[in-house]
Structure formats: structure tokens, C-alpha cells
PDB file of C-alpha atoms in Angstrom:
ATOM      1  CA  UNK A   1       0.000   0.000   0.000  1.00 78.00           C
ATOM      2  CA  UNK A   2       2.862   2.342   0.791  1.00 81.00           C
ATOM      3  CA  UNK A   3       3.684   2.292  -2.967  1.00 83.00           C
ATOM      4  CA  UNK A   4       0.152   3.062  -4.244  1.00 82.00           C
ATOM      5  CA  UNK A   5      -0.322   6.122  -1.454  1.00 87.00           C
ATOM      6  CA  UNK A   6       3.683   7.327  -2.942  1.00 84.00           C
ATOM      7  CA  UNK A   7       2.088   7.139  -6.162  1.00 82.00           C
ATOM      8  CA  UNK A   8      -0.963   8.685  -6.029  1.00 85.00           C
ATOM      9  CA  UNK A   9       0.534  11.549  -3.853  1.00 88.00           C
ATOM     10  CA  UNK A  10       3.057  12.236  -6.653  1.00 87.00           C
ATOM     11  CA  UNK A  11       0.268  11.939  -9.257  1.00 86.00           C
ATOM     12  CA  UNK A  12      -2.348  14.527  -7.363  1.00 87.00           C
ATOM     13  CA  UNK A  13       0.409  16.771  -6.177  1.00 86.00           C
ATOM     14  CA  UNK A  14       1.812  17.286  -9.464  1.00 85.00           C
ATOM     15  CA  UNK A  15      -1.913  17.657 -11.360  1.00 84.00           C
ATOM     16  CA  UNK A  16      -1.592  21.508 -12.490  1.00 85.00           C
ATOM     17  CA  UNK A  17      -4.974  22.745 -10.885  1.00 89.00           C
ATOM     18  CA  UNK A  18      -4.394  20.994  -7.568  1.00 92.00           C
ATOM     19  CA  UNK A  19      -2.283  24.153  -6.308  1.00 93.00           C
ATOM     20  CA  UNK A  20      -4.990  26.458  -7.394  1.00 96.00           C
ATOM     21  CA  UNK A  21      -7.852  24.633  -6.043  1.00 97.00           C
ATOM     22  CA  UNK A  22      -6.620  24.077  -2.612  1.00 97.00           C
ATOM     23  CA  UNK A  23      -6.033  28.168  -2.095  1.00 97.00           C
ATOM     24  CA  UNK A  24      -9.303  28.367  -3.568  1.00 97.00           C
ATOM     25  CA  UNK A  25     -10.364  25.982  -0.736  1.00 98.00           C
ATOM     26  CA  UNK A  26      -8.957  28.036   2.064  1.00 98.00           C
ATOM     27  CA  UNK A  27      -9.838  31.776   0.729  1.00 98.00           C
ATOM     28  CA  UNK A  28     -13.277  31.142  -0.426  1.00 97.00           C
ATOM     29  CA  UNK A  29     -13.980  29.505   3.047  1.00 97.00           C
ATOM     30  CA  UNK A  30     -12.969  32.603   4.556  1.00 97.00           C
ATOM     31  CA  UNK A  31     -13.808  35.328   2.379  1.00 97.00           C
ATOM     32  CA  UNK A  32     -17.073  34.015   2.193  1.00 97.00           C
ATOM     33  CA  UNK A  33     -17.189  33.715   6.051  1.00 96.00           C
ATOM     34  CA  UNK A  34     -16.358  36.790   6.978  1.00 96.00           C
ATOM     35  CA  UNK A  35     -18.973  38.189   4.648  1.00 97.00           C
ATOM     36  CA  UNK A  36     -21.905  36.406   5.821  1.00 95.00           C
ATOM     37  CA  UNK A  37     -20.327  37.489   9.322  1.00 94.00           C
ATOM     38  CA  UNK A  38     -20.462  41.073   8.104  1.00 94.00           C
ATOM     39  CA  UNK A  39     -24.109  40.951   6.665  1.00 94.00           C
ATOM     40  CA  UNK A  40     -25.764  40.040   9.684  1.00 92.00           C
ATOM     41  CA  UNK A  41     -26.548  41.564  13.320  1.00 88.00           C
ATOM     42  CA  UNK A  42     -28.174  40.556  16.626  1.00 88.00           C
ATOM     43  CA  UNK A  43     -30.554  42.990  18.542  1.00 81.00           C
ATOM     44  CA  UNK A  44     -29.740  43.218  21.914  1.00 71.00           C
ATOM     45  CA  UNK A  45     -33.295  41.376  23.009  1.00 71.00           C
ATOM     46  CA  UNK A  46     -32.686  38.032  21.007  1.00 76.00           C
ATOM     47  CA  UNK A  47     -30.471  36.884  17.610  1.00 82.00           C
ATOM     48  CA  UNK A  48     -32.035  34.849  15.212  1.00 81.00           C
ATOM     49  CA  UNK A  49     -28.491  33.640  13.936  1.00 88.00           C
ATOM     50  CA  UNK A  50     -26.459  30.498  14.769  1.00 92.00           C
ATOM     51  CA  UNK A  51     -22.584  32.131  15.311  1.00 93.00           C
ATOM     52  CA  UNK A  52     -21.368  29.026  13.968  1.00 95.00           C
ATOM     53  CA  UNK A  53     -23.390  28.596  10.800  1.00 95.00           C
ATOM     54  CA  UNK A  54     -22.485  31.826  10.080  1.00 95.00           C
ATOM     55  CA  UNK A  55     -18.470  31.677  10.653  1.00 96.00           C
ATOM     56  CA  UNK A  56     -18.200  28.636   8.598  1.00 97.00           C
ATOM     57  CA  UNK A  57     -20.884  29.745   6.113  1.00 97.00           C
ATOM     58  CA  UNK A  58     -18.278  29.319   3.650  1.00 97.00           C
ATOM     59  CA  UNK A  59     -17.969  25.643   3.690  1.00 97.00           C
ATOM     60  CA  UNK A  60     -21.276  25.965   1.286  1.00 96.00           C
ATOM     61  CA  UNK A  61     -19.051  27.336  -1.062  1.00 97.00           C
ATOM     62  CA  UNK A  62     -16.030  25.888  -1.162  1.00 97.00           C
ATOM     63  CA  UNK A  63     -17.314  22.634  -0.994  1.00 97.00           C
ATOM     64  CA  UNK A  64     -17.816  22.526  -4.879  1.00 97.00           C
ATOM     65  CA  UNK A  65     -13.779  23.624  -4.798  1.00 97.00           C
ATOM     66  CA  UNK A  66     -13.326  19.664  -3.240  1.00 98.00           C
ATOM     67  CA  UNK A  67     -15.558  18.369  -5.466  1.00 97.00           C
ATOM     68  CA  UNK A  68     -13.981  19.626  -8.281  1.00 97.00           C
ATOM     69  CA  UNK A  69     -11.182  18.565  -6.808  1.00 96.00           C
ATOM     70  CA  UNK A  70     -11.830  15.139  -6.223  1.00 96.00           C
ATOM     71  CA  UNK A  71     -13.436  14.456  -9.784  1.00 96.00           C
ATOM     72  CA  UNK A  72      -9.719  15.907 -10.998  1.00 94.00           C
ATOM     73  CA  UNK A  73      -7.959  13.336  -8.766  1.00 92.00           C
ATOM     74  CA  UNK A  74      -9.247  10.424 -10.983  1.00 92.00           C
ATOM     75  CA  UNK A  75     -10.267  11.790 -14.688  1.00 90.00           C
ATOM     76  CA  UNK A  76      -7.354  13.346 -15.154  1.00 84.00           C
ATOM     77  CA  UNK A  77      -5.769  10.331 -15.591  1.00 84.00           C
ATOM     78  CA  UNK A  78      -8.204   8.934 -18.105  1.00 82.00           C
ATOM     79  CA  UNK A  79      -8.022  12.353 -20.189  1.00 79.00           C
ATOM     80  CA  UNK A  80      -5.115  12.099 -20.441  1.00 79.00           C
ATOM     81  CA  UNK A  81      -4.206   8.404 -20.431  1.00 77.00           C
ATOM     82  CA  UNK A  82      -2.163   7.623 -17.752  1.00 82.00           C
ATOM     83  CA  UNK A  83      -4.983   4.986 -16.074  1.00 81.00           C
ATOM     84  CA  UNK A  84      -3.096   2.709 -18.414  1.00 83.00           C
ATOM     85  CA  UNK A  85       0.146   3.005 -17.192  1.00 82.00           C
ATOM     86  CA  UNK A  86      -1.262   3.245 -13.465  1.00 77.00           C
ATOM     87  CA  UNK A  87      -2.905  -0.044 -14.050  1.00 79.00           C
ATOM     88  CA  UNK A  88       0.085  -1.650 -15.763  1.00 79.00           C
ATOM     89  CA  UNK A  89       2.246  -0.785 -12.922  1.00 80.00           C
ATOM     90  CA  UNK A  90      -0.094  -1.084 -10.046  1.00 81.00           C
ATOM     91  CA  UNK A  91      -2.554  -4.022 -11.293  1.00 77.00           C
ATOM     92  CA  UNK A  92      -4.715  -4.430  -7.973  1.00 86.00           C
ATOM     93  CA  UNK A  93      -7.433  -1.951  -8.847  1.00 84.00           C
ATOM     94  CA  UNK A  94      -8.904  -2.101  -5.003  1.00 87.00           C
ATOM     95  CA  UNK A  95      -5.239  -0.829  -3.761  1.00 88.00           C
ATOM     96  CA  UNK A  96      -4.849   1.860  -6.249  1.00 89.00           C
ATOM     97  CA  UNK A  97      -8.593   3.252  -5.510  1.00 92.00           C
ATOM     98  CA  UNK A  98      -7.908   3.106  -2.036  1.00 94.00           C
ATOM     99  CA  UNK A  99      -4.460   5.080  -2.250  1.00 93.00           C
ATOM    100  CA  UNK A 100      -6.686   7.565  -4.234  1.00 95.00           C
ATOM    101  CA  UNK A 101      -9.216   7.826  -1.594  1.00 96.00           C
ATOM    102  CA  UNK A 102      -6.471   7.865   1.475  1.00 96.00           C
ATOM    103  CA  UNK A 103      -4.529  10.549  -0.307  1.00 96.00           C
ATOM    104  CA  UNK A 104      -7.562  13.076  -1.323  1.00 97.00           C
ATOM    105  CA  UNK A 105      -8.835  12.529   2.602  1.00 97.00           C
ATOM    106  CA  UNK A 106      -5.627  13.819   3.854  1.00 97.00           C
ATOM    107  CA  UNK A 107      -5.415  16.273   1.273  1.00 97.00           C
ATOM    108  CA  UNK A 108      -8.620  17.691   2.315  1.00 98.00           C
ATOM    109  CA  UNK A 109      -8.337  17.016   6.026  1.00 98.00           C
ATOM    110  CA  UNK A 110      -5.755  19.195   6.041  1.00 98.00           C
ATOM    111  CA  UNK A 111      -6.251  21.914   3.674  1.00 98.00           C
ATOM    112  CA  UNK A 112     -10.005  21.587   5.227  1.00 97.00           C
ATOM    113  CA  UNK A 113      -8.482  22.534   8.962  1.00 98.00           C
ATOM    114  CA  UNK A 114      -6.506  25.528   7.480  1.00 98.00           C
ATOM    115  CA  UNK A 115      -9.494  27.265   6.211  1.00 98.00           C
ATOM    116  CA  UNK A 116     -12.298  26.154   9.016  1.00 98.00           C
ATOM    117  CA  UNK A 117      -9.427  27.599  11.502  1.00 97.00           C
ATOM    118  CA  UNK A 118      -8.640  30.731   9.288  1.00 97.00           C
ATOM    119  CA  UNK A 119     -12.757  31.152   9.137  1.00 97.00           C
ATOM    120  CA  UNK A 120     -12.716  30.823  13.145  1.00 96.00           C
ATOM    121  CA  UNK A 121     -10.126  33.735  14.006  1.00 95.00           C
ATOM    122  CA  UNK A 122     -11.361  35.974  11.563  1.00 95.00           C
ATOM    123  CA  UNK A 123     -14.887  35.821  11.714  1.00 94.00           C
ATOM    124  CA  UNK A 124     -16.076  36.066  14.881  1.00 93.00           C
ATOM    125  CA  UNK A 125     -14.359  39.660  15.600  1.00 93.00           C
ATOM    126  CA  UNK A 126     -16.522  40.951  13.072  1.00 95.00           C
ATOM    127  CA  UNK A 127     -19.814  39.009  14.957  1.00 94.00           C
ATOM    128  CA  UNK A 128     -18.303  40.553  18.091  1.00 91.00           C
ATOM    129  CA  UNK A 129     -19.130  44.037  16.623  1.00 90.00           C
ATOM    130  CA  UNK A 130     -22.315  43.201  15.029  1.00 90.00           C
ATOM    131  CA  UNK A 131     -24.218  42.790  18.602  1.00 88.00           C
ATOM    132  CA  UNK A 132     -23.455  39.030  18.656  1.00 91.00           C
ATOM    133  CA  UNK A 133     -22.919  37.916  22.869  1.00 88.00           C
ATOM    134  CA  UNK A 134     -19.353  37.363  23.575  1.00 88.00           C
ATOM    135  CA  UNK A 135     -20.326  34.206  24.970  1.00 88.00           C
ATOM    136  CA  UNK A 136     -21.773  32.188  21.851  1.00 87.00           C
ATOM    137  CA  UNK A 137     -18.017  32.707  20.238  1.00 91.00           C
ATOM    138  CA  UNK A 138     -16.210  31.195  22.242  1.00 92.00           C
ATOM    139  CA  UNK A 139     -14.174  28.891  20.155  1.00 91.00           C
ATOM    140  CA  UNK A 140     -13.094  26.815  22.659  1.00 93.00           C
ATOM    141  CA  UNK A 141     -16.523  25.605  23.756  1.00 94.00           C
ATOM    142  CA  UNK A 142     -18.031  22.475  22.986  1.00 95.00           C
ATOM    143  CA  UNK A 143     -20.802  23.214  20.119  1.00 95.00           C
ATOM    144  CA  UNK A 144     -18.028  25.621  18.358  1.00 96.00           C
ATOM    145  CA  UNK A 145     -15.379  22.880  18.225  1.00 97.00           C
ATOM    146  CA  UNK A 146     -18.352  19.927  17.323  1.00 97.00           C
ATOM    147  CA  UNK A 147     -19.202  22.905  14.164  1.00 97.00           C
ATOM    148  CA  UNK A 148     -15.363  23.787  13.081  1.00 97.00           C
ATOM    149  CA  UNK A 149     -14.171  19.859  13.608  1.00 97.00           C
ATOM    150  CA  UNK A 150     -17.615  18.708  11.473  1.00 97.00           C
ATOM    151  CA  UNK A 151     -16.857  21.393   8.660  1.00 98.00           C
ATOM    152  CA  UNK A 152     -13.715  19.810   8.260  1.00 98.00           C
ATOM    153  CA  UNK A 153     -15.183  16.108   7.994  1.00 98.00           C
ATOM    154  CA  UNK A 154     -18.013  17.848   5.862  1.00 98.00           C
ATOM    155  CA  UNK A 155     -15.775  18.993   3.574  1.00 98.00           C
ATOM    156  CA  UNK A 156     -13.613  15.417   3.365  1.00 98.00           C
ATOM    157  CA  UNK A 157     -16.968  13.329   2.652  1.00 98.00           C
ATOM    158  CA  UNK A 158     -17.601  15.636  -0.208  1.00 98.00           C
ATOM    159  CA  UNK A 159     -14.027  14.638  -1.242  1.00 98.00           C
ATOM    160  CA  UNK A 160     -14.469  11.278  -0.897  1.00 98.00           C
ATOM    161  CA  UNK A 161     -18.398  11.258  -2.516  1.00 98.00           C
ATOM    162  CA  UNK A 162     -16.805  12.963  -5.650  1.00 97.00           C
ATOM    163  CA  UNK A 163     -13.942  10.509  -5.896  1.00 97.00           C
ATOM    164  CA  UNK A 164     -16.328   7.469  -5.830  1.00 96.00           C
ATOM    165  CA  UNK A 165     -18.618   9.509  -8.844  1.00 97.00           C
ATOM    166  CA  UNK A 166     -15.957  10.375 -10.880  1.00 95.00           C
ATOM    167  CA  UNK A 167     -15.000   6.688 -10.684  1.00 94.00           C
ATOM    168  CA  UNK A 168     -18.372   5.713 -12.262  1.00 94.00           C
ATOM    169  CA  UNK A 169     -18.656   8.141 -14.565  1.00 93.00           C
ATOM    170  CA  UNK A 170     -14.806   9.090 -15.558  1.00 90.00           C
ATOM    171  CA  UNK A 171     -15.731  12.345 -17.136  1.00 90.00           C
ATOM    172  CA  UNK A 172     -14.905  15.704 -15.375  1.00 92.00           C
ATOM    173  CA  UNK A 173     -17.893  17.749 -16.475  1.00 94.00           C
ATOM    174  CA  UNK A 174     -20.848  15.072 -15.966  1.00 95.00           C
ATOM    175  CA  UNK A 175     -19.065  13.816 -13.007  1.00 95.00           C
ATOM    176  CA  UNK A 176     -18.891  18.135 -11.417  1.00 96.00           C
ATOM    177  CA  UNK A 177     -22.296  18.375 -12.346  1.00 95.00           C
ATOM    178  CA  UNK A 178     -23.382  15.160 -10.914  1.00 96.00           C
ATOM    179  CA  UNK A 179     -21.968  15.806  -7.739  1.00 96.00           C
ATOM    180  CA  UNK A 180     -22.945  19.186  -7.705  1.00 96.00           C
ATOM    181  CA  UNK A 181     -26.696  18.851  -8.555  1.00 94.00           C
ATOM    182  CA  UNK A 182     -26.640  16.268  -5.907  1.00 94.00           C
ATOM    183  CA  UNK A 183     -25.523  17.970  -3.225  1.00 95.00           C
ATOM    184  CA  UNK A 184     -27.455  21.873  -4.213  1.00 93.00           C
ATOM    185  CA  UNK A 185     -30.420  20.253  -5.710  1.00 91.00           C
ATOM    186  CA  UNK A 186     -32.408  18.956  -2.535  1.00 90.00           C
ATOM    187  CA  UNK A 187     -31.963  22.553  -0.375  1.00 90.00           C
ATOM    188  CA  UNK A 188     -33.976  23.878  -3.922  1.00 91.00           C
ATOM    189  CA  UNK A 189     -36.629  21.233  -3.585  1.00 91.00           C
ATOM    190  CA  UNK A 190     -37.015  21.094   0.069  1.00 89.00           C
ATOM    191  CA  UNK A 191     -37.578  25.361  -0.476  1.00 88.00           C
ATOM    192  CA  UNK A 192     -40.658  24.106  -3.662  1.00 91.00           C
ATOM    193  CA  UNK A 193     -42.406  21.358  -1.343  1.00 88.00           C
ATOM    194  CA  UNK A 194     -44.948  22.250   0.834  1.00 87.00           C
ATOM    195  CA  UNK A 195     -45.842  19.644   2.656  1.00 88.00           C
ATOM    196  CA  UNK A 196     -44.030  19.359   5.717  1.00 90.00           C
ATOM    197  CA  UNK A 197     -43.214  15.699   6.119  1.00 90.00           C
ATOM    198  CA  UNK A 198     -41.635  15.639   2.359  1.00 91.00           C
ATOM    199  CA  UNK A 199     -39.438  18.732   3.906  1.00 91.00           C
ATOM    200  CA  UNK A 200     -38.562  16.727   6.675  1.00 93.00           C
ATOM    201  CA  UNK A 201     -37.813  13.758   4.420  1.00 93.00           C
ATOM    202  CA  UNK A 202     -35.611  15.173   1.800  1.00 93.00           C
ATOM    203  CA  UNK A 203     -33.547  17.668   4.897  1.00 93.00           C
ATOM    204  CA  UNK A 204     -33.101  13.838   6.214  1.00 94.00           C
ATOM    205  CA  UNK A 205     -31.534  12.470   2.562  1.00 95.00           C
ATOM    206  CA  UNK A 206     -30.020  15.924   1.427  1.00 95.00           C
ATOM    207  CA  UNK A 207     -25.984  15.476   1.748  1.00 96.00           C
ATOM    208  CA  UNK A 208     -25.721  18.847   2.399  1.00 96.00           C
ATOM    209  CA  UNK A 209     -28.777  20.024   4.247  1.00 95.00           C
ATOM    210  CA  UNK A 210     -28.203  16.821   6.755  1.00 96.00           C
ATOM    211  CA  UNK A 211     -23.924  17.347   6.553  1.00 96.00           C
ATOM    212  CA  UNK A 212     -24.152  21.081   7.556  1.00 96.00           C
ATOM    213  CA  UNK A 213     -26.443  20.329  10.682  1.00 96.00           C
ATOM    214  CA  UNK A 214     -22.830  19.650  12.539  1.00 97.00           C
ATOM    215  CA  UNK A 215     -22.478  23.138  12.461  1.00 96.00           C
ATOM    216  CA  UNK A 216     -25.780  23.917  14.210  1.00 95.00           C
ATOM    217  CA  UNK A 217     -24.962  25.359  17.792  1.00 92.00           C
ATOM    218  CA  UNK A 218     -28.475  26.694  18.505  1.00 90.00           C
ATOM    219  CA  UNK A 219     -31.865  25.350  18.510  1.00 87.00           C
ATOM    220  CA  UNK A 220     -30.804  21.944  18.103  1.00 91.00           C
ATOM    221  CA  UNK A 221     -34.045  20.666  19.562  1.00 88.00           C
ATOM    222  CA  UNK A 222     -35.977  21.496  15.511  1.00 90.00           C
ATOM    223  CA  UNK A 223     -33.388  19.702  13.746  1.00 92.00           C
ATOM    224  CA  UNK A 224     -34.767  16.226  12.305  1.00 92.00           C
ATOM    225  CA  UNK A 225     -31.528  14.991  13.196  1.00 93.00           C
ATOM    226  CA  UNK A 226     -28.854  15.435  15.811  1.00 93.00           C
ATOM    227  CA  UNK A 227     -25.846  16.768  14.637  1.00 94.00           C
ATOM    228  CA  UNK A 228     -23.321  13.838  15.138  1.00 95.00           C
ATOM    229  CA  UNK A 229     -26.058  11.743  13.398  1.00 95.00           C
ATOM    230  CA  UNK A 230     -26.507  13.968  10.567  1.00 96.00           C
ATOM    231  CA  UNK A 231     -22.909  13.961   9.565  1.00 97.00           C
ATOM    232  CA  UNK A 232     -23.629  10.271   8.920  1.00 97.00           C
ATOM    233  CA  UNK A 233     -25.905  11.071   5.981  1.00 97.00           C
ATOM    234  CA  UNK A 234     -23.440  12.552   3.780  1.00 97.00           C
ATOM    235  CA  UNK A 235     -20.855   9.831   5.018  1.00 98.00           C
ATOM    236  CA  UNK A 236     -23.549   6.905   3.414  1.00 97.00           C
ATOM    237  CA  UNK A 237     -23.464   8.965   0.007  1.00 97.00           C
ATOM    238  CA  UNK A 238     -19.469   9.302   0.067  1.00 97.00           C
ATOM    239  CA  UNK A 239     -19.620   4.982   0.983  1.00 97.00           C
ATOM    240  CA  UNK A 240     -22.125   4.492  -1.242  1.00 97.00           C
ATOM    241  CA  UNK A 241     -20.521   6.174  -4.263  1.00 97.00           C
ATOM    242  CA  UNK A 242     -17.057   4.842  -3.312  1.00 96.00           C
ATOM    243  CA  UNK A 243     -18.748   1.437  -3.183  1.00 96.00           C
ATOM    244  CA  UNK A 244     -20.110   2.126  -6.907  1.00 95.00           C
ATOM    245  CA  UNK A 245     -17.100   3.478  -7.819  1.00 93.00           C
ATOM    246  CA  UNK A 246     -14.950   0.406  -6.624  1.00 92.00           C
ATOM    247  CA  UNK A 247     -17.365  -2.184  -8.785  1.00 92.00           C
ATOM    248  CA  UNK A 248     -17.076   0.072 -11.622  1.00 90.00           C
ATOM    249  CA  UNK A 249     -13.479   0.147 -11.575  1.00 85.00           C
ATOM    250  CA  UNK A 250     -12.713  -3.536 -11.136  1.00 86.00           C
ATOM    251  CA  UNK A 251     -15.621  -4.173 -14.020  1.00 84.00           C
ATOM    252  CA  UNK A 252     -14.414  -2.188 -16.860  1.00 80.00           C
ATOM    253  CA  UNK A 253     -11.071  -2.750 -19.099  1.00 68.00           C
ATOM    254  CA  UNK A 254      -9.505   0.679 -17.763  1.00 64.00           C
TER     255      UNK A 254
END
């Protein structure tokens, strides 16, 4: 396995977008962040905003940054040919999905940290002067940690769920706009539906509606599902398409 993780390190570090993509990460995470953060306000009676939903409001944007990265970390290779020599050199399919998967995930752990922890010393300040209480940004407590450590995992499922599409469907634009649809389509549909046990339904199945619930720090009481548990909805997509993925890539000749 060492040789496949070398590898596929080599092969994603070296990709001439992957530079590019993983600033993008980190600044649009922030930027958009601090924005939100200086948008809003709190009244001195009550404040109808979740601190932490709005720090890390920019995990809603980058978020299609990973994806795009993700669907690069595999079709580049068939674009431009080099499955074939991956395969020819590393013939055990499983391993050299795995290394793929192992690599992006620390890719995006990391890069993922940076810009939830960049978002979490800049925004707040600005929250602080919009009549937010000094005590619900606190980034030390519990619910801010559970909201800047789930961002980060957010943003690695949504790796891994774009690896395991791209896999399937080895093409970088169907594969971006797969993933993408997927995870911006059900907020639109849950926003159409009326009825309020197809709302409750589709928040439950939504990757992104149920993912982003980690960062929830207020009012945690109307959420279908608990945060922890929620994170585990976006986590069955990301094992379910890596599981597709996997099939796919032991079925086919390349």
C-alpha cells in the first residue's frame, strides 16, 4: 500500500490545478465567512443567527472547490491516459482506488483545517461588533469545536463522494455536475415542497442540508436529526458512491 499512497501523492500533487484549487479551498472559506459574518446583526433582546453557521458559512461554497477537486484526482488520468500506465504498474485496482481515496482525505483534512481555523479567528471579531454575545463565540466551547471539527469532515466526505462519482462516470464535467446537482439540488426542492413531512424527508436524505447540521450550535431541539447523526448522511453517500465506484473500476477494461 505504501507504494500506491507514494504514487498517487506524486500523481495529485503534481496535477496543475491541484495548487490552485486548494487556495481556492482556504480563501473562499474565509472570504465568504467573513462576509456572511459582516451581513448580519443581533438585537440586543434576542439573535435569530447560529454564530457558527455563520463563521463557517463558507464551507457551502467551497465545498464545490473539493468536489472539483476530487473528480480531478481520478479523470485526469483517463483524459489524459495515464490509467493505463497506473494499471500496468499497479494491477490491484482495489489498492490503487484506495491510495486515491487515502490521499484526497488527507489532502482535504488538512487543507479543510486551514481554512475552518482561518474562518474561526477571523470571523467572529466581526460578529463581536455586530451585537453578537461574547459568549456564543467562544471557540473553545463544545458546540463551536463539534461545528469547526464537522466542517472539516463535511468537507472530506464531499471529497471522498466525488472521488467514488468520478470513478463511475470518468468524465470531469458530468461527473462536477453530478456531484454538484446532488448535493445543491435537494436545499432547492425542500424550499418548492410544501408539505411538511416531504421537507422533513428530503432535509433527512439531502448530503448537504443533513452534513451542515454539525455546524448547528443553537436550537438543536428542531433539527430532524442530531448533529453527530446527521454527519452520517453525507458519510452513506461518500460509501455508497465509493462502493459504486470500486465495482465500476474492477468491471471495466480501464
Amino acid at each position: 500500500m505504501s507504494r500506491h499512497l507514494h504514487a498517487e501523492w506524486t500523481k495529485l500533487r503534481t496535477l496543475p490545478d491541484t495548487g490552485r484549487l486548494l487556495l481556492a479551498i482556504v480563501v473562499l472559506t474565509v472570504a465568504v465567512g467573513v462576509a456572511a459574518s459582516a451581513v448580519v446583526s443581533c438585537s440586543p433582546a434576542a439573535c435569530g443567527h447560529d454564530p457558527a453557521k455563520v463563521i463557517f458559512f463558507g464551507v457551502q461554497v467551497s465545498q464545490a472547490v473539493v468536489a472539483v477537486l476530487a473528480v480531478l484526482a481520478i479523470t485526469g488520468e483517463y483524459d489524459t491516459g495515464m490509467i493505463r500506465l497506473t494499471l500496468a504498474a499497479m494491477p490491484r485496482r482495489t489498492g490503487v482506488l484506495a491510495a486515491k481515496a487515502i490521499t484526497l482525505a488527507g489532502v482535504t483534512l488538512i487543507t479543510g483545517s486551514v481554512a475552518v481555523l482561518a474562518s474561526a479567528l477571523s470571523a467572529p471579531r466581526i460578529l463581536l461588533g455586530n451585537g453578537f454575545p461574547a459568549e456564543t463565540l467562544v471557540l473553545t466551547s463544545a458546540p463551536m469545536l463539534r461545528a469547526a471539527a464537522g466542517s472539516v469532515l463535511y468537507l472530506t466526505l464531499i471529497a471522498l463522494f466525488g472521488l467514488g462519482v468520478a470513478t463511475v462516470v470518468r468524465d470531469s464535467a458530468t461527473a462536477v455536475g453530478v456531484v454538484l446537482g446532488l448535493l445543491y439540488l435537494f436545499p432547492a426542492l425542500i424550499l418548492m415542497v410544501a408539505d411538511a413531512g416531504w421537507q422533513r424527508l428530503l432535509w433527512q436524505i439531502s448530503p448537504m442540508n443533513a452534513g451542515l447540521a454539525v455546524q448547528a450550535t443553537t436550537d438543536l431541539a428542531t433539527l430532524p436529526l442530531g448533529p453527530w447523526t446527521a454527519l452520517s448522511v453525507p458519510a452513506a453517500w461518500a460509501a455508497a458512491a465509493l462502493l459504486g465506484g470500486g465495482l465500476s473500476f474492477r468491471m471495466r477494461d480501464v
